[in-house]
Coordinates of C-alpha atoms in Angstrom, one line a residue:
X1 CA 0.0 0.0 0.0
X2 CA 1.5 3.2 -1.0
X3 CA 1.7 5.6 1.5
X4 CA 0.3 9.1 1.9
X5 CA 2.0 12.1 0.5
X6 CA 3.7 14.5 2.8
X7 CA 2.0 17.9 2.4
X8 CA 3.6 21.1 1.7
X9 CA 3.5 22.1 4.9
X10 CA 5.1 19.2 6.4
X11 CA 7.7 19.0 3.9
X12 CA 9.0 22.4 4.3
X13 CA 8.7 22.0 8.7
X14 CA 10.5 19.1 8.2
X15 CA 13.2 20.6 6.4
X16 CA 13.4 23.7 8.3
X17 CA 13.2 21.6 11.6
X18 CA 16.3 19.3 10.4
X19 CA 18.3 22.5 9.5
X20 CA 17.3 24.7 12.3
X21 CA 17.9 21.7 14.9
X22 CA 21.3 21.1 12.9
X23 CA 22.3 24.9 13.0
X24 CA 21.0 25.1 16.6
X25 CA 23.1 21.7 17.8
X26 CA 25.9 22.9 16.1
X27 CA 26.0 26.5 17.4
X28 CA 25.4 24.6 21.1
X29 CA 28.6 22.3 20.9
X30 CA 30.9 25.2 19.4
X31 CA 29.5 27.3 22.1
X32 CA 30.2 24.8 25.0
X33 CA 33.6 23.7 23.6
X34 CA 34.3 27.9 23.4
X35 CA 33.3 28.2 26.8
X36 CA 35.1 24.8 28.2
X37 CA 38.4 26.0 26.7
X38 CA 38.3 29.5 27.8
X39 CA 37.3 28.3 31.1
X40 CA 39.9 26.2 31.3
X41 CA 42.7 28.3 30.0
X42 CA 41.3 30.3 32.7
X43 CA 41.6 27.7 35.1
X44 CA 45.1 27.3 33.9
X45 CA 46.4 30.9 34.4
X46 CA 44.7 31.3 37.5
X47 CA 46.6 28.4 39.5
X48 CA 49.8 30.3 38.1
X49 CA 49.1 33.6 39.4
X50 CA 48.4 32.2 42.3
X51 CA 51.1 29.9 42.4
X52 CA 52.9 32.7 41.8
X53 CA 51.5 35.6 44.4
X54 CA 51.9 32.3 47.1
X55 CA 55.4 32.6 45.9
X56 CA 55.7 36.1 46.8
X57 CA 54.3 36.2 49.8
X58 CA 56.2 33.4 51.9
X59 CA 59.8 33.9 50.0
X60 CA 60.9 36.0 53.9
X61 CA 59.8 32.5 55.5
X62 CA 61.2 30.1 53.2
X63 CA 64.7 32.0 53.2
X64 CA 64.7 32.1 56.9
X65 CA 63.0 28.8 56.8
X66 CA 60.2 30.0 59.2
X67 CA 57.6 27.1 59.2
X68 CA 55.2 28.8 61.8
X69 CA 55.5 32.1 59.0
X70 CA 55.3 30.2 56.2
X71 CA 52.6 28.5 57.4
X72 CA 50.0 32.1 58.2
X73 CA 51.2 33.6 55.0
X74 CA 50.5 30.3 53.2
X75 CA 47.1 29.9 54.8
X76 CA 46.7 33.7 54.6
X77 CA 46.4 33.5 50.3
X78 CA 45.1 29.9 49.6
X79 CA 42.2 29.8 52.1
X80 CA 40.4 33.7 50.6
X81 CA 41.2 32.4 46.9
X82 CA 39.6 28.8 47.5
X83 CA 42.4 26.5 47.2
X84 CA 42.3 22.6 48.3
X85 CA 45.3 22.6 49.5
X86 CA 48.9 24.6 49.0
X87 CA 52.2 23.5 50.9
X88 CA 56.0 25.1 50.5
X89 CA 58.7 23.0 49.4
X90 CA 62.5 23.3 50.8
X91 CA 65.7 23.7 48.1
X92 CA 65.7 20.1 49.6
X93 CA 62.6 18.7 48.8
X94 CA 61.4 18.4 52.3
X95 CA 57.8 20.2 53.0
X96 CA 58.0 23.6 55.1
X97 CA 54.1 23.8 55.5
X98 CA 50.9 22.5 53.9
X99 CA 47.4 24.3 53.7
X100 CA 44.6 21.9 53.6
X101 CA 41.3 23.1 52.9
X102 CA 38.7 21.4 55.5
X103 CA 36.5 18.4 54.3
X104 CA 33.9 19.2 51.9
X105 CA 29.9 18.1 52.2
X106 CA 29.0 15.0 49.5
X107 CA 28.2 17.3 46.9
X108 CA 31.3 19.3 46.8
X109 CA 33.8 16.2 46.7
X110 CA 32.0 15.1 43.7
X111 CA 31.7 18.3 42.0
X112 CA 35.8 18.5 43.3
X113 CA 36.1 15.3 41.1
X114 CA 34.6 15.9 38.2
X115 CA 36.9 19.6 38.1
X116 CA 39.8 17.2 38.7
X117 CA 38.9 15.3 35.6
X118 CA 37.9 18.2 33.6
X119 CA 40.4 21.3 34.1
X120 CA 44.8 21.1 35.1
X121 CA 43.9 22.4 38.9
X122 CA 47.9 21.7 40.1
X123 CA 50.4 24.7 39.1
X124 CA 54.2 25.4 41.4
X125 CA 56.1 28.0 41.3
X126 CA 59.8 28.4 42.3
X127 CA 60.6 30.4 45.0
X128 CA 64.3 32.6 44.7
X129 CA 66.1 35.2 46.0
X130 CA 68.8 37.4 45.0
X131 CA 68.9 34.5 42.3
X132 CA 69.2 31.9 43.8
X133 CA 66.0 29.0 44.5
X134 CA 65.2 28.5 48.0
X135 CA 61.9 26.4 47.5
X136 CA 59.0 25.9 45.9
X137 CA 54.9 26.4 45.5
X138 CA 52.6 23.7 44.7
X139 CA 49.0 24.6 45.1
X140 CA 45.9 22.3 43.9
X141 CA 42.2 24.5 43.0
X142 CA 38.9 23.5 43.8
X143 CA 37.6 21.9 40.6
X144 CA 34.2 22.1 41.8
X145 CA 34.2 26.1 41.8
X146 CA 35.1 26.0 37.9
X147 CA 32.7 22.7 37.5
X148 CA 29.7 24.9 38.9
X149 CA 31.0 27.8 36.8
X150 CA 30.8 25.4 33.7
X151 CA 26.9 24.5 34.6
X152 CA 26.2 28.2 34.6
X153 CA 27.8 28.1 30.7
X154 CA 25.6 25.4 29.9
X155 CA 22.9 26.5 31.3
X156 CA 23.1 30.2 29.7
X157 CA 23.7 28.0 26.2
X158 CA 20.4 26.0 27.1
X159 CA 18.5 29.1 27.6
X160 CA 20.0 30.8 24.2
X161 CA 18.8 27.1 22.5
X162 CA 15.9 27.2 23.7
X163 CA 15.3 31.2 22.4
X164 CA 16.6 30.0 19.0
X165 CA 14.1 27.0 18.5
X166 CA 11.1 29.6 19.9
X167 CA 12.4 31.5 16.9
X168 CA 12.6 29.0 14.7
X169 CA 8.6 27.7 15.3
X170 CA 7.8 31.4 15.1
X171 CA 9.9 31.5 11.3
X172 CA 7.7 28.4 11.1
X173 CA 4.3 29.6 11.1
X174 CA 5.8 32.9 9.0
X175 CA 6.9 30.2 6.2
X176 CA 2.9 28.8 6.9
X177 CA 1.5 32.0 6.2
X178 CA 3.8 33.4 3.6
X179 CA 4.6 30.3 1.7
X180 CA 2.2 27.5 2.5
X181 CA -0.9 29.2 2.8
X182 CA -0.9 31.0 -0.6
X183 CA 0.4 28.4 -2.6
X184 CA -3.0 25.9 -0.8
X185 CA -5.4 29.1 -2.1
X186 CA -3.6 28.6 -5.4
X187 CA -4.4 25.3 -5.4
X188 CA -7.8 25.1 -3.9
X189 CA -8.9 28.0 -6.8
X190 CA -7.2 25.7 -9.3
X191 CA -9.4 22.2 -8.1
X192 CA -12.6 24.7 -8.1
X193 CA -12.1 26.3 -11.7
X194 CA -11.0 22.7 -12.9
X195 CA -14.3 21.1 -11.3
X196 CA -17.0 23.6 -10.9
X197 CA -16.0 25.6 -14.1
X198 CA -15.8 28.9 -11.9
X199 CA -13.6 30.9 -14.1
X200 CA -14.4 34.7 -11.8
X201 CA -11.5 33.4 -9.4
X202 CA -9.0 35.5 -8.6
X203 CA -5.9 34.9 -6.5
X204 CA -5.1 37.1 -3.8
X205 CA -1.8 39.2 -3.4
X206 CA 0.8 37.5 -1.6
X207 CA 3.8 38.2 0.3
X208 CA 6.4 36.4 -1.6
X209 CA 7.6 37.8 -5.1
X210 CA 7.4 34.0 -6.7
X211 CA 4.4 33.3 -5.3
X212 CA 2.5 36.4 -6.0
X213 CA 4.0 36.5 -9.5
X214 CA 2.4 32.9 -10.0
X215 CA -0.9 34.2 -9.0
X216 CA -0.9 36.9 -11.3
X217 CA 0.4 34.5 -13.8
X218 CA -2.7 32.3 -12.4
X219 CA -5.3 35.0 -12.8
X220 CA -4.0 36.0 -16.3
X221 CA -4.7 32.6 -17.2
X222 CA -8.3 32.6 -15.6
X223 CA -8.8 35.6 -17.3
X224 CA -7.6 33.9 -20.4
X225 CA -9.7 30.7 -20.6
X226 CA -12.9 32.9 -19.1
X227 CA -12.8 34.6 -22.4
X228 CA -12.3 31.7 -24.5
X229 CA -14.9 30.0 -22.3
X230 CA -17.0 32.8 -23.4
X231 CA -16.7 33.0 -26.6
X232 CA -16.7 29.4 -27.4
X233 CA -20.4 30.0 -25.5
X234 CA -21.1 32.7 -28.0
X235 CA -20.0 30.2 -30.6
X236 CA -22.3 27.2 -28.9
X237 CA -25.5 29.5 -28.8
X238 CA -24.6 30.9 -32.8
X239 CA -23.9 27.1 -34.2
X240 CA -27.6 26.2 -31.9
X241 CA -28.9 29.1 -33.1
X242 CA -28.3 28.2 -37.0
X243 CA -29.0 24.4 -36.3
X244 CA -32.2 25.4 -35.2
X245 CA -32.4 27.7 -38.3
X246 CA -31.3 25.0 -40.6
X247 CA -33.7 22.5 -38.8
X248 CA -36.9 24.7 -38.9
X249 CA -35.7 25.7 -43.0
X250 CA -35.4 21.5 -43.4
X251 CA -39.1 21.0 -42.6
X252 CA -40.4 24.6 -43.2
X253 CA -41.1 26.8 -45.6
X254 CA -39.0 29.6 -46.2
X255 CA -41.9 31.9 -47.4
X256 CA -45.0 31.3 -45.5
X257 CA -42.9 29.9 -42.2
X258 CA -45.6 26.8 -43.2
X259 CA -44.4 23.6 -42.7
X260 CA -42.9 21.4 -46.1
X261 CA -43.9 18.7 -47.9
X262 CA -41.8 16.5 -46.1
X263 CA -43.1 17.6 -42.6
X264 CA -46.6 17.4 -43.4
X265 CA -46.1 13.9 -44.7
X266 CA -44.5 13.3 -41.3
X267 CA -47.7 14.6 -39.8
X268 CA -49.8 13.0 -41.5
X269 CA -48.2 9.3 -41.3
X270 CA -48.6 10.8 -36.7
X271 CA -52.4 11.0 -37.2
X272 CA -53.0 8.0 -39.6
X273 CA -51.3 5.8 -36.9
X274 CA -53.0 7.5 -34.3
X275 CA -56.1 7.3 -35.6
X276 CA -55.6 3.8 -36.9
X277 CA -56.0 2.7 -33.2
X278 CA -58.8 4.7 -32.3
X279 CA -60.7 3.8 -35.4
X280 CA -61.3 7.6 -36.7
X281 CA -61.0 9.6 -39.4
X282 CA -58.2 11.6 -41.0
X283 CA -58.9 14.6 -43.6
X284 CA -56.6 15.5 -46.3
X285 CA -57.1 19.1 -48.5
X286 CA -55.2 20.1 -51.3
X287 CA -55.6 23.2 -52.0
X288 CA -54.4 25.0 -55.1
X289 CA -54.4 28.5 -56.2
X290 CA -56.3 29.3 -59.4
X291 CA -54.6 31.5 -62.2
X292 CA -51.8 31.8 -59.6
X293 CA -49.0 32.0 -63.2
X294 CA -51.2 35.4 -64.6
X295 CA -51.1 37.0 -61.5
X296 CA -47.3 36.2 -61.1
X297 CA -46.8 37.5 -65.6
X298 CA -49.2 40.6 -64.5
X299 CA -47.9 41.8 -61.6
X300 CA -44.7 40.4 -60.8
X301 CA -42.9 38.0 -58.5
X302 CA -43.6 40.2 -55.2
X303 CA -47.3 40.6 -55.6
X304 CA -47.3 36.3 -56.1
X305 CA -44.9 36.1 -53.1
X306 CA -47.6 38.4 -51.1
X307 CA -50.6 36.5 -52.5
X308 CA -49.1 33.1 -51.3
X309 CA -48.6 34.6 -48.0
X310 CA -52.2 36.0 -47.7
X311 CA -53.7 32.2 -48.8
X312 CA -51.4 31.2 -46.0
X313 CA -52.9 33.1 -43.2
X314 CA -56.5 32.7 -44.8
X315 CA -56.4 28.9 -44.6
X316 CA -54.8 29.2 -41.1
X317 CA -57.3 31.4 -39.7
X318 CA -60.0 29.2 -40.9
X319 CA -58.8 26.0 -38.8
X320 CA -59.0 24.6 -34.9
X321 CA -55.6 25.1 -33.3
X322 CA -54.8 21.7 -33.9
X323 CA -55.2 21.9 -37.9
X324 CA -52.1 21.4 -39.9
X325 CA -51.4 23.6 -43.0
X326 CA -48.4 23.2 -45.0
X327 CA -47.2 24.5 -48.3
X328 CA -46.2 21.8 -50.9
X329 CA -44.2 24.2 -53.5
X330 CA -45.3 26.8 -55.4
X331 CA -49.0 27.7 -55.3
X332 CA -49.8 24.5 -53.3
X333 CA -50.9 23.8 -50.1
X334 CA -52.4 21.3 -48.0
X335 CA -54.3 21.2 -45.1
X336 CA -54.7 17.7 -42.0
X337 CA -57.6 17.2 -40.1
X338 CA -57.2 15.1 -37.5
X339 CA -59.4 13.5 -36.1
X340 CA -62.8 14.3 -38.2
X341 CA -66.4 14.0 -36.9
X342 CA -67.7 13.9 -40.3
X343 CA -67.4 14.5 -44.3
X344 CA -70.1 16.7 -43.9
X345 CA -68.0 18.9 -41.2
X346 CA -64.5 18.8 -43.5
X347 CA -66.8 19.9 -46.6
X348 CA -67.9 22.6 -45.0
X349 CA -64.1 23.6 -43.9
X350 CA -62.6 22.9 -47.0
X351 CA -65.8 25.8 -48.0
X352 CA -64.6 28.1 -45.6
X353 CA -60.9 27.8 -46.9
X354 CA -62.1 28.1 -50.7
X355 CA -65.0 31.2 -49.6
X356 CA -61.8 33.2 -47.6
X357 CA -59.5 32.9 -50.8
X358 CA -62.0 34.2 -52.6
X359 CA -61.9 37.4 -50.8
X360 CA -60.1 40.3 -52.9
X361 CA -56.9 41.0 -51.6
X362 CA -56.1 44.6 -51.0
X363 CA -52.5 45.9 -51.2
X364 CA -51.1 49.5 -51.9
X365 CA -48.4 48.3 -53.7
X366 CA -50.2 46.1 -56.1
X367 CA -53.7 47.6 -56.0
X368 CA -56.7 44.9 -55.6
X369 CA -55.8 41.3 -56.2
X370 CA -58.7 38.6 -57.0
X371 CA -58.0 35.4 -56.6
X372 CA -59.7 31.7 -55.8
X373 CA -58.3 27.9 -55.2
X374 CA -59.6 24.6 -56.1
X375 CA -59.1 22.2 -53.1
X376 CA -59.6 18.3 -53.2
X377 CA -60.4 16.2 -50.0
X378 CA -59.5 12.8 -49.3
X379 CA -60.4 10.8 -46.4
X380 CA -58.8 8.1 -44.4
X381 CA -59.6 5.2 -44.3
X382 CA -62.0 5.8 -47.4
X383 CA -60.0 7.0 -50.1
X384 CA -56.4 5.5 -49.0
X385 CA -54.3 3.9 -46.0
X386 CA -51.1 5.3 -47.0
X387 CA -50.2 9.5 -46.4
X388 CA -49.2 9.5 -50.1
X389 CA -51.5 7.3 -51.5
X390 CA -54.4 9.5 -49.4
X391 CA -52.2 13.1 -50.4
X392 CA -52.3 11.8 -54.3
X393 CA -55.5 10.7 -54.0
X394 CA -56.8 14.9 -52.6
X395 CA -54.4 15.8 -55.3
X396 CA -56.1 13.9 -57.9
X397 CA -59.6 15.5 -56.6
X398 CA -58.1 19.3 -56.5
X399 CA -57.7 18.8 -60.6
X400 CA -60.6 17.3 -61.1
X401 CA -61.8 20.4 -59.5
X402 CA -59.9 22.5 -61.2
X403 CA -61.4 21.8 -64.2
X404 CA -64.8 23.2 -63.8
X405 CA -62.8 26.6 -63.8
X406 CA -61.4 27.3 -60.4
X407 CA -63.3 28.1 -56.8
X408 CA -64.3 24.6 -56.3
X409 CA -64.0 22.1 -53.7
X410 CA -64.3 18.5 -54.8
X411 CA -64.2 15.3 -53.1
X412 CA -62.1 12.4 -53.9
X413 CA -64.2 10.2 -55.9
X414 CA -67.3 12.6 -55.6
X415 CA -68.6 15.2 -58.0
X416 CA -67.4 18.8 -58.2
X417 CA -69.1 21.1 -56.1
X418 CA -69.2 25.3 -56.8
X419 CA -69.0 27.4 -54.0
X420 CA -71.5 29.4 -55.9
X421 CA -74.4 26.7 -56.1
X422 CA -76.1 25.8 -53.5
X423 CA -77.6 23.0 -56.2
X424 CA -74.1 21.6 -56.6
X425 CA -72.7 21.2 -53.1
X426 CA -76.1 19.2 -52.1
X427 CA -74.7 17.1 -55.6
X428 CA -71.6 17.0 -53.7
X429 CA -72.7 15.8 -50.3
X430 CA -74.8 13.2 -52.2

């Protein structure tokens, strides 16, 4: 099992920790071996001075070889400076008087030992006049003096330790929140552009040249892909925009905004299927404008265009919301009703329809415009099964219509019937 990464933060206390603890063990030992050799060199030159100053002051007893002198002034110097013990040696070697410090508690012998071990506590000097040697001083320190003296060191180097690793924890939680903390920000604004898509996120200012100059290189690049992101949006909603276009073009008319052949056919093949099941009845009109080619020669393309778009509206206005109309190409249309109560009731529509073309058209452009339509109905399931077989089979009825001279409606297999003749659409309804 692989183990967890170290974060930042860790890394970087680790780190500083090993190199602060290194630095700060380091500047301990120097500091103790500094101060155990200058203590001890101390040490040293003390035990000679005083070696020395002993020297001085007992050289009248030792040339007169005066122990009871020699032994005050001895006493006199090594008991004030805290020796262990100091004697006078004759020119012969034999002792002229000793100085013995008196017996120490426990703690003192020991911390007398460990001196002994640790600092050169013996030191003689000769003793001479006019010249010539008459004796000598040996003298012995008290190690324990220079041991306490030596805790008092450490100690001061424990307490200046300790100061540098309170330091070091404070540099700690500076390198938290100068370092660590912005480049986690960085980071958490990254994982929330990446998974939320929130491209209005901007990093703060930080402390630390690099890692401010990273967030400005951050929010540059935000900036960047939040205009990309926006225009590849404007793209999205212009290529959705013209698919919908080319889809509503596909199965529409251009014109009239009617549906196509193609769409109405796909309606059509809807309500047959539908209707199938329920056992009613499907209408089909085709409707065709009469003379539609002499208005187009007489007054031009634009008063056809705005003829076409009249029948449109006419044949819309005169159906239930859920009637169909649809233009099939040039001055055809066709209309689906679906479902049918009767013949009787899509006769009379199909009457309506051919009565509302009929109406002039008014237009200040192209003055009054008279015009008319033959329209042929088929019915499902009389006339056909199919949604071309029943379209031909209207179509087949509109010319059939069309040949008794326009303004007709006609039923599929039925006779003609003039919207003019009252005589003629009982014909047709028989």
């Amino acid at each position: 099992m692989t183990s967890p990464r170290p974060s930042l933060l860790q890394t970087l206390r680790r780190a500083h920790l090993r190199l602060a603890m290194a630095a700060v063990v380091t500047a301990g030992l120097l500091l103790t071996l500094l101060s155990f050799l200058t203590l001890r060199s101390h040490v040293e030159q003390n035990l000679r001075l005083l070696a020395r100053s002993v020297a001085y002051s007992t050289e009248a007893a030792v040339v007169f070889d005066d122990p009871q002198a020699a032994h005050e002034a001895l006493q006199a110097i090594a008991q004030p400076e805290g020796l262990r013990s100091a004697e006078l040696i004759r020119r012969d070697g034999s002792r002229l008087a000793r100085y013995d410090r008196p017996a120490a508690r426990n703690l003192d012998t020991a911390l007398m030992e460990a001196g002994t071990l640790l600092f050169p506590l013996y030191a003689s000097a000769p003793i001479e006049h006019d010249g010539r040697p008459h004796g000598q001083v040996r003298v012995q320190g008290d190690g324990g003096v220079y041991v306490f003296f030596l805790a008092k060191v450490l100690a001061a180097v424990a307490i200046c330790t300790a100061l540098i690793g309170w330091r070091i924890a404070r540099l700690s939680r500076r390198i938290e929140r100068d370092i660590v903390r912005p480049l986690h920000t960085l980071a958490s604004l990254t994982r929330t552009a990446r998974t939320s898509r929130a491209f209005d996120l901007r990093a703060p200012a930080a402390a630390v040249a690099e890692i401010h100059d990273l967030g400005e290189d951050f929010n540059a690049l935000i900036a960047e892909i939040q205009c990309r992101e926006a225009e590849l949006v404007a793209k999205h909603d212009k290529l959705r925009t013209a698919n919908a276009s080319l889809s509503f073009l596909a199965f529409h008319d251009s014109l009239t905004g009617l549906p196509n052949r193609a769409r109405f056919l796909d309606r059509v093949e809807h309500a047959l299927l539908v209707q199938a099941g329920d056992g009613g009845k499907v209408a089909v009109l085709y409707v065709d404008c009469d003379d539609f080619k002499t208005i187009n020669d007489t007054l031009g393309h634009a008063a056809g265009d705005a003829l076409l778009v009249e029948v449109a509206a006419r044949i819309r206005n005169q159906l239930r919301e859920d009637g169909v109309v649809a233009r099939l190409g040039g001055d055809e249309f066709a209309v689906l009703l679906a479902p049918i109560g009767s013949v009787e009731f899509t006769l009379k529509i199909a009457q309506r329809i051919a009565a509302a073309i009929r109406e002039p058209l008014e237009s200040g452009a192209f003055g009054v415009v008279q015009a008319s339509a033959s329209i042929g109905v088929a019915v499902f399931p009389d006339h056909a099964i199919e949604p071309q077989q029943l379209l031909a089979a209207a179509d087949a009825a509109m010319y059939r219509a069309k040949a008794l001279q326009g303004g007709h409606v006609v039923m599929a297999s039925l006779p003609a019937l003039n919207l003019g003749s009252s005589a003629k659409a009982d014909a047709a309804r028989r």
